[in-house]
CSV table of N, CA and C in Angstrom, one decimal:
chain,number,residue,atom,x,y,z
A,8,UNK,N,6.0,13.5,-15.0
A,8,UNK,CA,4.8,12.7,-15.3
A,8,UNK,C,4.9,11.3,-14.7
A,9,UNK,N,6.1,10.5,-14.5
A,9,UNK,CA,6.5,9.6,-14.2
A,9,UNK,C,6.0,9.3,-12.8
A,10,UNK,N,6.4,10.5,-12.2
A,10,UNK,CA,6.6,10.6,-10.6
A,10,UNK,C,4.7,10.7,-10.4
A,11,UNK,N,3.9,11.4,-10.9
A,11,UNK,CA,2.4,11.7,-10.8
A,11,UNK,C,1.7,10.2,-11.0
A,12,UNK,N,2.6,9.3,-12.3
A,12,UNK,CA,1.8,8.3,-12.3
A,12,UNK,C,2.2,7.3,-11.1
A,13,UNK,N,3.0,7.6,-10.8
A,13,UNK,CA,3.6,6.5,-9.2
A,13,UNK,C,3.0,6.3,-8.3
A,14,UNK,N,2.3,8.1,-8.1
A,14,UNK,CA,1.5,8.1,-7.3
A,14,UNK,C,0.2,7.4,-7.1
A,15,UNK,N,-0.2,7.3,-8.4
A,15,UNK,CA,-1.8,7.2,-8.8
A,15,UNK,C,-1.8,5.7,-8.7
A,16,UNK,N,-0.6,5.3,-8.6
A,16,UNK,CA,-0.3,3.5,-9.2
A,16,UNK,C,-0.4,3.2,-7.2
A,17,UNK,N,0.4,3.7,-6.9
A,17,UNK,CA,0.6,3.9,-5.4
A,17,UNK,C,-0.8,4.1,-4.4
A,18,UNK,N,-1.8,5.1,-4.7
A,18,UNK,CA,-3.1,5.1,-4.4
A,18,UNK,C,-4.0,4.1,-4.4
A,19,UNK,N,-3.9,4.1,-5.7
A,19,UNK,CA,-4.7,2.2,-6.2
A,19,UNK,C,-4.5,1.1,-5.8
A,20,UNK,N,-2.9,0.9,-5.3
A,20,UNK,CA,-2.8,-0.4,-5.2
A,20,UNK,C,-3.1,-0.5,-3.6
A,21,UNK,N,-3.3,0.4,-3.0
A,21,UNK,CA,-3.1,0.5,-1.5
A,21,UNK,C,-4.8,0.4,-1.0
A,22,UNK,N,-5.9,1.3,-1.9
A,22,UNK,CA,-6.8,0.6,-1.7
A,22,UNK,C,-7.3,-0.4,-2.4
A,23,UNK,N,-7.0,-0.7,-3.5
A,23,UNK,CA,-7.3,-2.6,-4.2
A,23,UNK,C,-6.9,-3.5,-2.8
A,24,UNK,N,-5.5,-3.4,-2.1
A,24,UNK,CA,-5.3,-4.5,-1.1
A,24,UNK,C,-6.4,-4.7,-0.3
A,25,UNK,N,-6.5,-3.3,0.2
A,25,UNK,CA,-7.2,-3.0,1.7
A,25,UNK,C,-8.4,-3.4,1.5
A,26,UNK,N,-9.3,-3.3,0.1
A,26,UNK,CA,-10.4,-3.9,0.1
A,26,UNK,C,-10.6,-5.3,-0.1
A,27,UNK,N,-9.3,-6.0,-0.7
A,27,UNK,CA,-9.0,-7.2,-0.9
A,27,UNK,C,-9.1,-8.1,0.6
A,28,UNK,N,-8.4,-7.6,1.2
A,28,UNK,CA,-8.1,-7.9,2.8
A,28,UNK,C,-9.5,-7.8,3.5
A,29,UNK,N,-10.3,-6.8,3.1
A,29,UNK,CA,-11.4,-6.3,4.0
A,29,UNK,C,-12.6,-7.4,3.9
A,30,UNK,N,-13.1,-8.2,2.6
A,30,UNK,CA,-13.4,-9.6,2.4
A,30,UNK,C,-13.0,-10.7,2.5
A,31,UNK,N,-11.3,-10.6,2.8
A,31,UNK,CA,-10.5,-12.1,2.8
A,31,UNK,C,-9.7,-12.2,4.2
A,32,UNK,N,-10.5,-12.0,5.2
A,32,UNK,CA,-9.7,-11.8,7.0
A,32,UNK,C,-9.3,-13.5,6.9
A,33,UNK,N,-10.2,-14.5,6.4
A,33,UNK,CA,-9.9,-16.1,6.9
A,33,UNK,C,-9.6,-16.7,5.8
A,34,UNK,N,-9.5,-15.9,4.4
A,34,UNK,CA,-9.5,-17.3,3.3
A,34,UNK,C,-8.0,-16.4,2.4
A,35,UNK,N,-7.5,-15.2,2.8
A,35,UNK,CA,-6.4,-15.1,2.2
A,35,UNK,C,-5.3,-14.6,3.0
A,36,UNK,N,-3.6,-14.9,3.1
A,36,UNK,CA,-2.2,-14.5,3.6
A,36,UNK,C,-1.9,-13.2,3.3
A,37,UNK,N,-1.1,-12.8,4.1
A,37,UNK,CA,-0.7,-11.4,3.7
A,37,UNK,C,0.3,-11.6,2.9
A,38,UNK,N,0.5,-12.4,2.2
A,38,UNK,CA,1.5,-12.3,0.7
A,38,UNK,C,0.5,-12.4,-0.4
A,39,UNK,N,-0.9,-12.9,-0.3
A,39,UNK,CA,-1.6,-12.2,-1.2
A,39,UNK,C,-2.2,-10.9,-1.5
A,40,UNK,N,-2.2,-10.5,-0.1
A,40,UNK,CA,-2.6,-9.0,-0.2
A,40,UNK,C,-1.8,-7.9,-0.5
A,41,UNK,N,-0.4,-8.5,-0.7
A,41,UNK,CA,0.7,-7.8,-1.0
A,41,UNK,C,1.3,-8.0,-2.8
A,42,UNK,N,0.4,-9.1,-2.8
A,42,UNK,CA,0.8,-9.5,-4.4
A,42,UNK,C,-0.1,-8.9,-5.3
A,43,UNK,N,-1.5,-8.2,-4.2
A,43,UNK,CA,-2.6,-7.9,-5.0
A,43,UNK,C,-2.0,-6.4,-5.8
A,44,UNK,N,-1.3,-5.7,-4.3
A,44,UNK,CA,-0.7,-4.2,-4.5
A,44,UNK,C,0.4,-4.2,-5.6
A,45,UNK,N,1.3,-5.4,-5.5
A,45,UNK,CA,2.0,-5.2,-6.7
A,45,UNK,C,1.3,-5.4,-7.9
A,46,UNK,N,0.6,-6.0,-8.0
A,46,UNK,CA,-0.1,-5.7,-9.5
A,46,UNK,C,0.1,-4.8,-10.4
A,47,UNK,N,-0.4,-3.4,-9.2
A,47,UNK,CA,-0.6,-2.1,-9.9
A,47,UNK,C,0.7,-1.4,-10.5
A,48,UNK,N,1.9,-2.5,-10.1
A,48,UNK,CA,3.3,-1.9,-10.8
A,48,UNK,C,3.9,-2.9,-11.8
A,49,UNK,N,2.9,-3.8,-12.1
A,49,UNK,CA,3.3,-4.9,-13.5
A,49,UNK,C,3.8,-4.2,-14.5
A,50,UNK,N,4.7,-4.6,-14.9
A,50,UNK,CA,5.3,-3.6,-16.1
A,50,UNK,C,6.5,-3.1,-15.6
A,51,UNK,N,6.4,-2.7,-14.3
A,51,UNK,CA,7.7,-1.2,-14.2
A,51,UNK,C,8.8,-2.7,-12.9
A,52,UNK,N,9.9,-1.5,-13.3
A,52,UNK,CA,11.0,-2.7,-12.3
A,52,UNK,C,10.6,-2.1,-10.4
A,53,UNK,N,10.2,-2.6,-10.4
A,53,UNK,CA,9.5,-1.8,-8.7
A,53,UNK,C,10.2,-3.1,-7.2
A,54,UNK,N,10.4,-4.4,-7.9
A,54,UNK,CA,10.7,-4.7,-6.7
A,54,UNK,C,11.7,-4.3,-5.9
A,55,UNK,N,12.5,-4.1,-5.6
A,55,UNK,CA,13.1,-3.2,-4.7
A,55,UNK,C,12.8,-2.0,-4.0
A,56,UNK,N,11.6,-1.4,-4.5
A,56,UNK,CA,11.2,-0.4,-4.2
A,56,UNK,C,9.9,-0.3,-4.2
A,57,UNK,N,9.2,-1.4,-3.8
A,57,UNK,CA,8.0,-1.5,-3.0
A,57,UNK,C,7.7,-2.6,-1.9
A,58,UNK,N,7.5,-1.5,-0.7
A,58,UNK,CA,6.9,-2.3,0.6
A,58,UNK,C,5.6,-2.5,0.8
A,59,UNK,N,4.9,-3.4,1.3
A,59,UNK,CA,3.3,-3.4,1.7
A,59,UNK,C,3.3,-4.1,2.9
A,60,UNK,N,2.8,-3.3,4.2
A,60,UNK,CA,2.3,-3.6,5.4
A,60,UNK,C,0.8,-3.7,5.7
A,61,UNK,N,0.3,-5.2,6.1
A,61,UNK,CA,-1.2,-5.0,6.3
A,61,UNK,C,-1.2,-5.5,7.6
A,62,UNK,N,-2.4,-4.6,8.2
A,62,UNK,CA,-2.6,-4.7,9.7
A,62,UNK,C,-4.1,-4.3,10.0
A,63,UNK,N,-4.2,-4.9,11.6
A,63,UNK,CA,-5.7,-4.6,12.1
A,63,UNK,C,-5.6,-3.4,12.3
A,64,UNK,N,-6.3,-2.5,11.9
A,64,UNK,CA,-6.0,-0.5,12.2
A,64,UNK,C,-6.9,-0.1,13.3
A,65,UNK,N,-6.0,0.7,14.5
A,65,UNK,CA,-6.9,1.7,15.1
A,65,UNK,C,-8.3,2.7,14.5
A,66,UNK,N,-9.3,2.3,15.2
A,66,UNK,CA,-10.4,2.8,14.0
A,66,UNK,C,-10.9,4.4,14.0
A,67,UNK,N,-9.5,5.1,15.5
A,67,UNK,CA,-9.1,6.6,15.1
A,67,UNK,C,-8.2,7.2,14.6
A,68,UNK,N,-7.1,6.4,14.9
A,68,UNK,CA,-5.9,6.8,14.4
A,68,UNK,C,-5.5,6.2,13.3
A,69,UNK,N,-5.9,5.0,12.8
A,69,UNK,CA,-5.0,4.2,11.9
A,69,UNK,C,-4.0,3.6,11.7
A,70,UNK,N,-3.4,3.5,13.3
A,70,UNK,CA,-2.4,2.5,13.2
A,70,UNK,C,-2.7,1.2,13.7
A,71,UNK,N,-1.3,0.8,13.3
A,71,UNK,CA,-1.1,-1.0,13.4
A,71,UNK,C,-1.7,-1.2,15.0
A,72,UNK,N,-2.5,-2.0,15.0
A,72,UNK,CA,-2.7,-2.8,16.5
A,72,UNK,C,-3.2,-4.4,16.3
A,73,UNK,N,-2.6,-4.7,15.5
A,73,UNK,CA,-2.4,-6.4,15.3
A,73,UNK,C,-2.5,-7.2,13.8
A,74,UNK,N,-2.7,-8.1,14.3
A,74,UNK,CA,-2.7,-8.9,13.0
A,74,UNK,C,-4.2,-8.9,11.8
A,75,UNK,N,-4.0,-8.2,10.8
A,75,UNK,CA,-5.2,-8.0,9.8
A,75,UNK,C,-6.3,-9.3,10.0
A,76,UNK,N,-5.8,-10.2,10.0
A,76,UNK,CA,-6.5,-11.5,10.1
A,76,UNK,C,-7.4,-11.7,11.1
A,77,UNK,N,-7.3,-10.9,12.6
A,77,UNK,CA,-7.6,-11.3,13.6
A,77,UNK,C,-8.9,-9.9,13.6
A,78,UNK,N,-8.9,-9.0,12.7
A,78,UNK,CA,-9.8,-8.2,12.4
A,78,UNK,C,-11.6,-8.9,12.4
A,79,UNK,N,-12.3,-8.1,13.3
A,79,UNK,CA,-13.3,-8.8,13.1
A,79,UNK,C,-14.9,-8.3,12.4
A,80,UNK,N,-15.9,-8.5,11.8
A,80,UNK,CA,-16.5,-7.6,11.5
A,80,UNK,C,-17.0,-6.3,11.7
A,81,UNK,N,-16.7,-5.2,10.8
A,81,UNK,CA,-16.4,-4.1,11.6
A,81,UNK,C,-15.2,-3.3,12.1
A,82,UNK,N,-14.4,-4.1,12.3
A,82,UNK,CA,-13.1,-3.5,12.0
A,82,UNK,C,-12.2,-3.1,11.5
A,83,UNK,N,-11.0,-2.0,11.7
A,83,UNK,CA,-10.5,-1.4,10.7
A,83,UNK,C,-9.3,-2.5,10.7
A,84,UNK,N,-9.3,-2.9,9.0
A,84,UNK,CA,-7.9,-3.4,8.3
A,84,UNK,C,-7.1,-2.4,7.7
A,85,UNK,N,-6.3,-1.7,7.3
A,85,UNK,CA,-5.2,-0.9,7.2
A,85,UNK,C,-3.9,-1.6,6.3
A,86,UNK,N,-4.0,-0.9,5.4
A,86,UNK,CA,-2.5,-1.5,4.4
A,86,UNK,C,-2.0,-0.2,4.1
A,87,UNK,N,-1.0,0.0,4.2
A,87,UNK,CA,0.5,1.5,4.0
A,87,UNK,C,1.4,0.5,2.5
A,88,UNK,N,1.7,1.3,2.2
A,88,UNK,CA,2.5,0.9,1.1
A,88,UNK,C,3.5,2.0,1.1
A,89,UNK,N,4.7,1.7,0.8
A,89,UNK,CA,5.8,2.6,0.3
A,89,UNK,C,6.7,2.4,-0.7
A,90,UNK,N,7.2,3.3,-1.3
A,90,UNK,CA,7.2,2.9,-2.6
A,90,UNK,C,8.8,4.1,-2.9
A,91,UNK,N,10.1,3.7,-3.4
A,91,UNK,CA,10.6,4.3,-4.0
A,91,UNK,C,11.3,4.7,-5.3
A,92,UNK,N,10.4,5.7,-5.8
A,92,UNK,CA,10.7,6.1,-6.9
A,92,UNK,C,11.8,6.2,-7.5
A,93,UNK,N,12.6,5.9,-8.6
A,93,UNK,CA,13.8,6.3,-9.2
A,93,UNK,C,13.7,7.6,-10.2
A,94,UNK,N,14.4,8.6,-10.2
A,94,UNK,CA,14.0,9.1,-11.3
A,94,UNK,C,14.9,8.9,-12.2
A,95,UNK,N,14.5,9.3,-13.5
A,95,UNK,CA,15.3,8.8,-14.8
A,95,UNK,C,16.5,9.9,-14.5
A,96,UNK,N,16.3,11.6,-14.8
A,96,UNK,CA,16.7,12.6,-15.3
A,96,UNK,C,16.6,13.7,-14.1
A,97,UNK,N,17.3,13.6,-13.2
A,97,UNK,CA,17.4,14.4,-11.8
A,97,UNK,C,17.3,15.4,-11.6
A,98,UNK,N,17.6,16.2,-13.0
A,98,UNK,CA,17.5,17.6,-13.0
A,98,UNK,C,18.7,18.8,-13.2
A,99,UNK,N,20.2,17.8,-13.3
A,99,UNK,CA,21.1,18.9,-12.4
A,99,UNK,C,20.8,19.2,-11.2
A,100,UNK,N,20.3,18.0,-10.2
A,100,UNK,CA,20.5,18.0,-9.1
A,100,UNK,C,20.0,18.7,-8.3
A,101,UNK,N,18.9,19.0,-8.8
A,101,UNK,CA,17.5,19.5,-8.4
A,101,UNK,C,16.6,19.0,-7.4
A,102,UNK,N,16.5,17.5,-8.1
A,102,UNK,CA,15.6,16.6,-7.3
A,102,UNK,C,16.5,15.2,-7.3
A,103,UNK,N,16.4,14.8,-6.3
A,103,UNK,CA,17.0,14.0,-5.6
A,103,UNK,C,17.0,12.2,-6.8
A,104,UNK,N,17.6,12.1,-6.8
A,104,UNK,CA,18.1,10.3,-7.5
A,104,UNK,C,16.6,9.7,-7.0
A,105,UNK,N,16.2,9.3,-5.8
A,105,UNK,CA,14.8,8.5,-5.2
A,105,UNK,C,14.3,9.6,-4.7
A,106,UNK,N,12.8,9.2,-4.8
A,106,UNK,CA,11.6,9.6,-3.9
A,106,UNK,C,11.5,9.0,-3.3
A,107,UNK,N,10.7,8.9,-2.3
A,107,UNK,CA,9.9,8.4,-1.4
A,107,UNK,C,8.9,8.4,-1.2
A,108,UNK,N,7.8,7.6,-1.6
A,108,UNK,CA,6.5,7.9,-1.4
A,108,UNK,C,5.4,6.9,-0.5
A,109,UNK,N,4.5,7.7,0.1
A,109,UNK,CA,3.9,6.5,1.1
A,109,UNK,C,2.2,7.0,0.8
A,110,UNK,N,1.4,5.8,1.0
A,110,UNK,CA,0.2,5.9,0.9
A,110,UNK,C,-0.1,4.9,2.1
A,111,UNK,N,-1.7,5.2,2.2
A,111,UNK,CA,-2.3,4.1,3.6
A,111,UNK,C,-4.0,4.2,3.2
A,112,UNK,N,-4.2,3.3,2.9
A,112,UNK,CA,-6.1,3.5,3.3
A,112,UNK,C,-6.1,2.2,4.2
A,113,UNK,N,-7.3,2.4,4.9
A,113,UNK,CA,-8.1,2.1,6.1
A,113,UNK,C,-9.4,1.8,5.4
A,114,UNK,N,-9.9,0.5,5.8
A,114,UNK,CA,-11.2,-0.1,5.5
A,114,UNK,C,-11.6,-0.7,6.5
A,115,UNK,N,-13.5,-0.6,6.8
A,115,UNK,CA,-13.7,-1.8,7.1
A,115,UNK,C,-13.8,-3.6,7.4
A,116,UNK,N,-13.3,-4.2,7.9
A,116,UNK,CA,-13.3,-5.7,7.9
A,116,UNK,C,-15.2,-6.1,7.5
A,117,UNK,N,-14.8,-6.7,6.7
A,117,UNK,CA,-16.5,-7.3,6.1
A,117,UNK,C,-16.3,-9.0,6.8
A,118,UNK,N,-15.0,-9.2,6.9
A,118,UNK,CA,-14.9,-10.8,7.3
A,118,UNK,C,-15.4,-11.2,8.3
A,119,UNK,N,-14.9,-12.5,9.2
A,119,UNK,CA,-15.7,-12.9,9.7
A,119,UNK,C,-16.7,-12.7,10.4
């Protein structure tokens, strides 16, 4: 149940940034759009185990091709998050000590 809510926490926080980012190209840093994602893990011990990348996104593919900021109206902003899970109770060695989990949404830039 732990591992399902990680995900859901993981989903959300990746688009909360991305939309965050997608109105704030000139008036916010990418340590606030990364402070926005950790939000979604207030409560749990996560810093060590969450990354957040935000970037200008290829608007086929979705990857990185520059700086989020430099995104112009209309363009795809892109934030990936990764995140790894600890588990409490492994199973007898069933399932692995960490997960690994990754999410990405892709939004339009509404900025400048």
């Amino acid at each position: 149940a732990r591992l399902i809510a990680s995900r859901g926490l993981l989903d959300g926080a990746t688009r909360a940034a991305a939309r965050l980012a997608a109105v704030s190209t000139t008036s916010l840093t990418t340590a606030d759009i990364q402070a926005t994602a950790a939000k979604y893990f207030s409560g749990q011990s996560t810093a060590p185990g969450l990354t957040v990348l935000v970037y200008r996104a290829d608007p086929t593919t979705g990857q990185n091709i520059g700086a989020w900021t430099d995104a112009g109206r209309g363009d795809c902003i892109g934030v990936e998050a990764t995140f790894r899970h600890h588990v409490v109770l492994p199973l007898l060695g069933q399932i692995p000590h960490t997960l690994t989990m990754h999410a990405k949404s892709v939004v339009y830039s509404e900025g400048n």
